Amino acid sequence: MDLLQPLNLPPYPFKLTEQNGQLYIFDVLRKKQLLLTPEEWVRQHFVQYLMQMKGYPKTLIKLEGGLKVNGMAKRSDIVIFNQHGEKSLMVECKAPGVAITQKAFDQIALYNITHRIPLLAVSNGLQHYYCVIDFEKSSYQFIEGLPEYTAVQH
């Protein structure tokens, strides 16, 4: 598995370093080096995509936030807040070699019982799926692309 495989996201000039034979990537949000895994490669690309292509402010992006699901500690990959401090988008990242299946949607839906976020995304870097949640009707609808930040501010 190539850690640096091209993804279906715009390429970015990441700061990569090698230590003891392992690659690390600099996370601009957490301001630290992280061990480069296939999932981290996708997460870092998706964060850059959100900021540079969709206008999401980096100050409103939280990575690997903790939450409790059925009493168990879990981590959501990316959560975006709007200008009012409300959660507006949650992204679940998978490694490129991991197929996006019902299991991935079940995972993000389970996390969303806690978060109650109206916009969800699941990506393995090659395929991206987006859906809007209607909590009043207990339903969801897949959408073609991710809205710009300005469209999800309210």
PDB file of C-alpha atoms in Angstrom:
ATOM      1  CA  MET A   1       0.000   0.000   0.000  1.00  0.00           C
ATOM      2  CA  ASP A   2       1.477   3.313  -1.088  1.00  0.00           C
ATOM      3  CA  LEU A   3       1.128   5.814   1.783  1.00  0.00           C
ATOM      4  CA  LEU A   4       1.358   8.708  -0.659  1.00  0.00           C
ATOM      5  CA  GLN A   5      -1.091   7.390  -3.246  1.00  0.00           C
ATOM      6  CA  PRO A   6      -2.938  10.026  -5.299  1.00  0.00           C
ATOM      7  CA  LEU A   7      -6.468  10.659  -4.073  1.00  0.00           C
ATOM      8  CA  ASN A   8      -9.626  11.990  -5.651  1.00  0.00           C
ATOM      9  CA  LEU A   9      -8.959  15.287  -3.858  1.00  0.00           C
ATOM     10  CA  PRO A  10      -6.718  18.178  -4.913  1.00  0.00           C
ATOM     11  CA  PRO A  11      -3.028  17.595  -4.064  1.00  0.00           C
ATOM     12  CA  TYR A  12      -1.459  19.816  -1.404  1.00  0.00           C
ATOM     13  CA  PRO A  13       2.183  20.567  -0.541  1.00  0.00           C
ATOM     14  CA  PHE A  14       2.237  18.744   2.796  1.00  0.00           C
ATOM     15  CA  LYS A  15       5.287  18.891   5.052  1.00  0.00           C
ATOM     16  CA  LEU A  16       6.482  15.300   5.273  1.00  0.00           C
ATOM     17  CA  THR A  17       9.412  14.153   7.402  1.00  0.00           C
ATOM     18  CA  GLU A  18      10.993  10.781   7.998  1.00  0.00           C
ATOM     19  CA  GLN A  19      12.045   9.604  11.439  1.00  0.00           C
ATOM     20  CA  ASN A  20      13.379   6.126  12.181  1.00  0.00           C
ATOM     21  CA  GLY A  21      12.150   4.857   8.827  1.00  0.00           C
ATOM     22  CA  GLN A  22       8.587   6.128   9.320  1.00  0.00           C
ATOM     23  CA  LEU A  23       6.865   8.991   7.507  1.00  0.00           C
ATOM     24  CA  TYR A  24       5.225  11.819   9.437  1.00  0.00           C
ATOM     25  CA  ILE A  25       2.899  14.531   8.157  1.00  0.00           C
ATOM     26  CA  PHE A  26       2.573  17.977   9.713  1.00  0.00           C
ATOM     27  CA  ASP A  27      -0.995  18.683  10.833  1.00  0.00           C
ATOM     28  CA  VAL A  28      -1.627  22.425  10.396  1.00  0.00           C
ATOM     29  CA  LEU A  29      -4.630  22.382  12.738  1.00  0.00           C
ATOM     30  CA  ARG A  30      -3.057  20.531  15.655  1.00  0.00           C
ATOM     31  CA  LYS A  31       0.355  22.020  14.827  1.00  0.00           C
ATOM     32  CA  LYS A  32       2.259  18.780  15.256  1.00  0.00           C
ATOM     33  CA  GLN A  33       3.778  15.883  13.334  1.00  0.00           C
ATOM     34  CA  LEU A  34       1.529  12.824  13.026  1.00  0.00           C
ATOM     35  CA  LEU A  35       2.488   9.337  11.946  1.00  0.00           C
ATOM     36  CA  LEU A  36       1.393   9.038   8.332  1.00  0.00           C
ATOM     37  CA  THR A  37      -1.146   6.257   7.924  1.00  0.00           C
ATOM     38  CA  PRO A  38      -3.427   5.772   4.908  1.00  0.00           C
ATOM     39  CA  GLU A  39      -6.373   7.140   6.936  1.00  0.00           C
ATOM     40  CA  GLU A  40      -4.331  10.175   8.081  1.00  0.00           C
ATOM     41  CA  TRP A  41      -3.376  10.839   4.437  1.00  0.00           C
ATOM     42  CA  VAL A  42      -7.094  11.005   3.584  1.00  0.00           C
ATOM     43  CA  ARG A  43      -7.939  13.113   6.674  1.00  0.00           C
ATOM     44  CA  GLN A  44      -5.215  15.677   5.932  1.00  0.00           C
ATOM     45  CA  HIS A  45      -6.296  15.942   2.278  1.00  0.00           C
ATOM     46  CA  PHE A  46      -9.944  16.329   3.246  1.00  0.00           C
ATOM     47  CA  VAL A  47      -9.127  19.070   5.759  1.00  0.00           C
ATOM     48  CA  GLN A  48      -7.204  20.992   3.086  1.00  0.00           C
ATOM     49  CA  TYR A  49     -10.090  20.468   0.653  1.00  0.00           C
ATOM     50  CA  LEU A  50     -12.546  21.865   3.221  1.00  0.00           C
ATOM     51  CA  MET A  51     -10.408  24.931   3.885  1.00  0.00           C
ATOM     52  CA  GLN A  52      -9.049  25.731   0.429  1.00  0.00           C
ATOM     53  CA  MET A  53     -11.842  24.613  -1.900  1.00  0.00           C
ATOM     54  CA  LYS A  54     -14.966  24.997   0.257  1.00  0.00           C
ATOM     55  CA  GLY A  55     -14.001  27.966   2.455  1.00  0.00           C
ATOM     56  CA  TYR A  56     -14.341  26.307   5.868  1.00  0.00           C
ATOM     57  CA  PRO A  57     -12.332  28.386   8.402  1.00  0.00           C
ATOM     58  CA  LYS A  58      -9.587  26.368  10.058  1.00  0.00           C
ATOM     59  CA  THR A  59     -10.534  27.831  13.447  1.00  0.00           C
ATOM     60  CA  LEU A  60     -13.907  26.029  13.217  1.00  0.00           C
ATOM     61  CA  ILE A  61     -12.492  22.585  12.365  1.00  0.00           C
ATOM     62  CA  LYS A  62     -11.938  20.035  15.140  1.00  0.00           C
ATOM     63  CA  LEU A  63     -10.041  16.817  14.435  1.00  0.00           C
ATOM     64  CA  GLU A  64     -10.501  13.532  16.261  1.00  0.00           C
ATOM     65  CA  GLY A  65     -12.894  14.878  18.852  1.00  0.00           C
ATOM     66  CA  GLY A  66     -13.855  12.490  21.608  1.00  0.00           C
ATOM     67  CA  LEU A  67     -17.432  11.383  22.220  1.00  0.00           C
ATOM     68  CA  LYS A  68     -19.249   8.675  24.121  1.00  0.00           C
ATOM     69  CA  VAL A  69     -21.427   6.170  22.254  1.00  0.00           C
ATOM     70  CA  ASN A  70     -23.329   3.685  24.412  1.00  0.00           C
ATOM     71  CA  GLY A  71     -20.875   4.434  27.216  1.00  0.00           C
ATOM     72  CA  MET A  72     -17.831   3.713  25.035  1.00  0.00           C
ATOM     73  CA  ALA A  73     -15.201   6.319  24.104  1.00  0.00           C
ATOM     74  CA  LYS A  74     -15.070   6.957  20.326  1.00  0.00           C
ATOM     75  CA  ARG A  75     -13.419   9.552  18.087  1.00  0.00           C
ATOM     76  CA  SER A  76     -15.013  11.471  15.237  1.00  0.00           C
ATOM     77  CA  ASP A  77     -12.494  12.251  12.471  1.00  0.00           C
ATOM     78  CA  ILE A  78     -13.537  15.799  11.517  1.00  0.00           C
ATOM     79  CA  VAL A  79     -16.240  18.005  13.000  1.00  0.00           C
ATOM     80  CA  ILE A  80     -16.959  21.482  11.633  1.00  0.00           C
ATOM     81  CA  PHE A  81     -18.700  24.220  13.583  1.00  0.00           C
ATOM     82  CA  ASN A  82     -20.644  27.206  12.248  1.00  0.00           C
ATOM     83  CA  GLN A  83     -20.096  30.786  13.433  1.00  0.00           C
ATOM     84  CA  HIS A  84     -22.560  30.213  16.299  1.00  0.00           C
ATOM     85  CA  GLY A  85     -20.496  27.325  17.683  1.00  0.00           C
ATOM     86  CA  GLU A  86     -23.009  24.694  16.516  1.00  0.00           C
ATOM     87  CA  LYS A  87     -21.788  21.509  14.843  1.00  0.00           C
ATOM     88  CA  SER A  88     -22.651  21.703  11.145  1.00  0.00           C
ATOM     89  CA  LEU A  89     -20.640  18.946   9.399  1.00  0.00           C
ATOM     90  CA  MET A  90     -19.070  15.638  10.447  1.00  0.00           C
ATOM     91  CA  VAL A  91     -16.646  13.745   8.216  1.00  0.00           C
ATOM     92  CA  GLU A  92     -15.656  10.108   8.652  1.00  0.00           C
ATOM     93  CA  CYS A  93     -12.382   9.241   6.902  1.00  0.00           C
ATOM     94  CA  LYS A  94     -11.330   5.785   5.841  1.00  0.00           C
ATOM     95  CA  ALA A  95      -8.107   4.562   4.269  1.00  0.00           C
ATOM     96  CA  PRO A  96      -8.169   4.440   0.447  1.00  0.00           C
ATOM     97  CA  GLY A  97      -8.107   0.637   0.556  1.00  0.00           C
ATOM     98  CA  VAL A  98     -11.260   0.538   2.700  1.00  0.00           C
ATOM     99  CA  ALA A  99     -14.467   0.337   0.672  1.00  0.00           C
ATOM    100  CA  ILE A 100     -17.249   2.732   1.655  1.00  0.00           C
ATOM    101  CA  THR A 101     -19.938   0.301   2.782  1.00  0.00           C
ATOM    102  CA  GLN A 102     -23.051   0.370   4.926  1.00  0.00           C
ATOM    103  CA  LYS A 103     -20.742  -0.257   7.904  1.00  0.00           C
ATOM    104  CA  ALA A 104     -19.075   3.160   7.418  1.00  0.00           C
ATOM    105  CA  PHE A 105     -22.488   4.858   7.279  1.00  0.00           C
ATOM    106  CA  ASP A 106     -23.616   2.925  10.352  1.00  0.00           C
ATOM    107  CA  GLN A 107     -20.524   4.175  12.204  1.00  0.00           C
ATOM    108  CA  ILE A 108     -21.091   7.845  11.371  1.00  0.00           C
ATOM    109  CA  ALA A 109     -24.841   7.495  12.051  1.00  0.00           C
ATOM    110  CA  LEU A 110     -24.045   6.010  15.469  1.00  0.00           C
ATOM    111  CA  TYR A 111     -21.705   8.922  16.225  1.00  0.00           C
ATOM    112  CA  ASN A 112     -24.391  11.308  15.044  1.00  0.00           C
ATOM    113  CA  ILE A 113     -26.841  10.071  17.677  1.00  0.00           C
ATOM    114  CA  THR A 114     -24.548  11.942  20.090  1.00  0.00           C
ATOM    115  CA  HIS A 115     -23.603  14.889  17.850  1.00  0.00           C
ATOM    116  CA  ARG A 116     -26.891  15.522  15.976  1.00  0.00           C
ATOM    117  CA  ILE A 117     -25.115  17.168  13.039  1.00  0.00           C
ATOM    118  CA  PRO A 118     -27.226  17.998   9.946  1.00  0.00           C
ATOM    119  CA  LEU A 119     -24.551  17.296   7.299  1.00  0.00           C
ATOM    120  CA  LEU A 120     -22.445  14.122   7.109  1.00  0.00           C
ATOM    121  CA  ALA A 121     -19.622  13.040   4.811  1.00  0.00           C
ATOM    122  CA  VAL A 122     -17.814   9.728   4.415  1.00  0.00           C
ATOM    123  CA  SER A 123     -14.640   9.526   2.325  1.00  0.00           C
ATOM    124  CA  ASN A 124     -11.842   7.088   1.619  1.00  0.00           C
ATOM    125  CA  GLY A 125     -10.064   9.745  -0.439  1.00  0.00           C
ATOM    126  CA  LEU A 126     -11.213   8.123  -3.675  1.00  0.00           C
ATOM    127  CA  GLN A 127     -14.973   8.125  -3.143  1.00  0.00           C
ATOM    128  CA  HIS A 128     -16.937  10.725  -1.175  1.00  0.00           C
ATOM    129  CA  TYR A 129     -20.542  10.523  -0.023  1.00  0.00           C
ATOM    130  CA  TYR A 130     -22.532  13.370   1.503  1.00  0.00           C
ATOM    131  CA  CYS A 131     -25.940  13.368   3.124  1.00  0.00           C
ATOM    132  CA  VAL A 132     -28.237  15.833   4.853  1.00  0.00           C
ATOM    133  CA  ILE A 133     -30.072  14.689   7.978  1.00  0.00           C
ATOM    134  CA  ASP A 134     -33.632  15.780   8.755  1.00  0.00           C
ATOM    135  CA  PHE A 135     -33.980  15.123  12.482  1.00  0.00           C
ATOM    136  CA  GLU A 136     -37.666  16.095  12.601  1.00  0.00           C
ATOM    137  CA  LYS A 137     -38.581  13.514   9.955  1.00  0.00           C
ATOM    138  CA  SER A 138     -35.898  11.002  11.045  1.00  0.00           C
ATOM    139  CA  SER A 139     -34.703  10.801   7.466  1.00  0.00           C
ATOM    140  CA  TYR A 140     -31.669  11.590   5.335  1.00  0.00           C
ATOM    141  CA  GLN A 141     -30.996  12.474   1.735  1.00  0.00           C
ATOM    142  CA  PHE A 142     -27.774  11.987  -0.213  1.00  0.00           C
ATOM    143  CA  ILE A 143     -26.524  15.102  -1.978  1.00  0.00           C
ATOM    144  CA  GLU A 144     -24.217  15.408  -4.960  1.00  0.00           C
ATOM    145  CA  GLY A 145     -21.463  17.545  -3.454  1.00  0.00           C
ATOM    146  CA  LEU A 146     -20.364  19.228  -0.278  1.00  0.00           C
ATOM    147  CA  PRO A 147     -21.809  22.730   0.187  1.00  0.00           C
ATOM    148  CA  GLU A 148     -19.542  25.738   0.575  1.00  0.00           C
ATOM    149  CA  TYR A 149     -19.035  26.930   4.148  1.00  0.00           C
ATOM    150  CA  THR A 150     -21.257  29.972   3.544  1.00  0.00           C
ATOM    151  CA  ALA A 151     -24.197  27.650   2.759  1.00  0.00           C
ATOM    152  CA  VAL A 152     -23.998  25.825   6.121  1.00  0.00           C
ATOM    153  CA  GLN A 153     -23.477  28.778   8.466  1.00  0.00           C
ATOM    154  CA  HIS A 154     -27.024  29.001   9.820  1.00  0.00           C
TER     155      HIS A 154
END
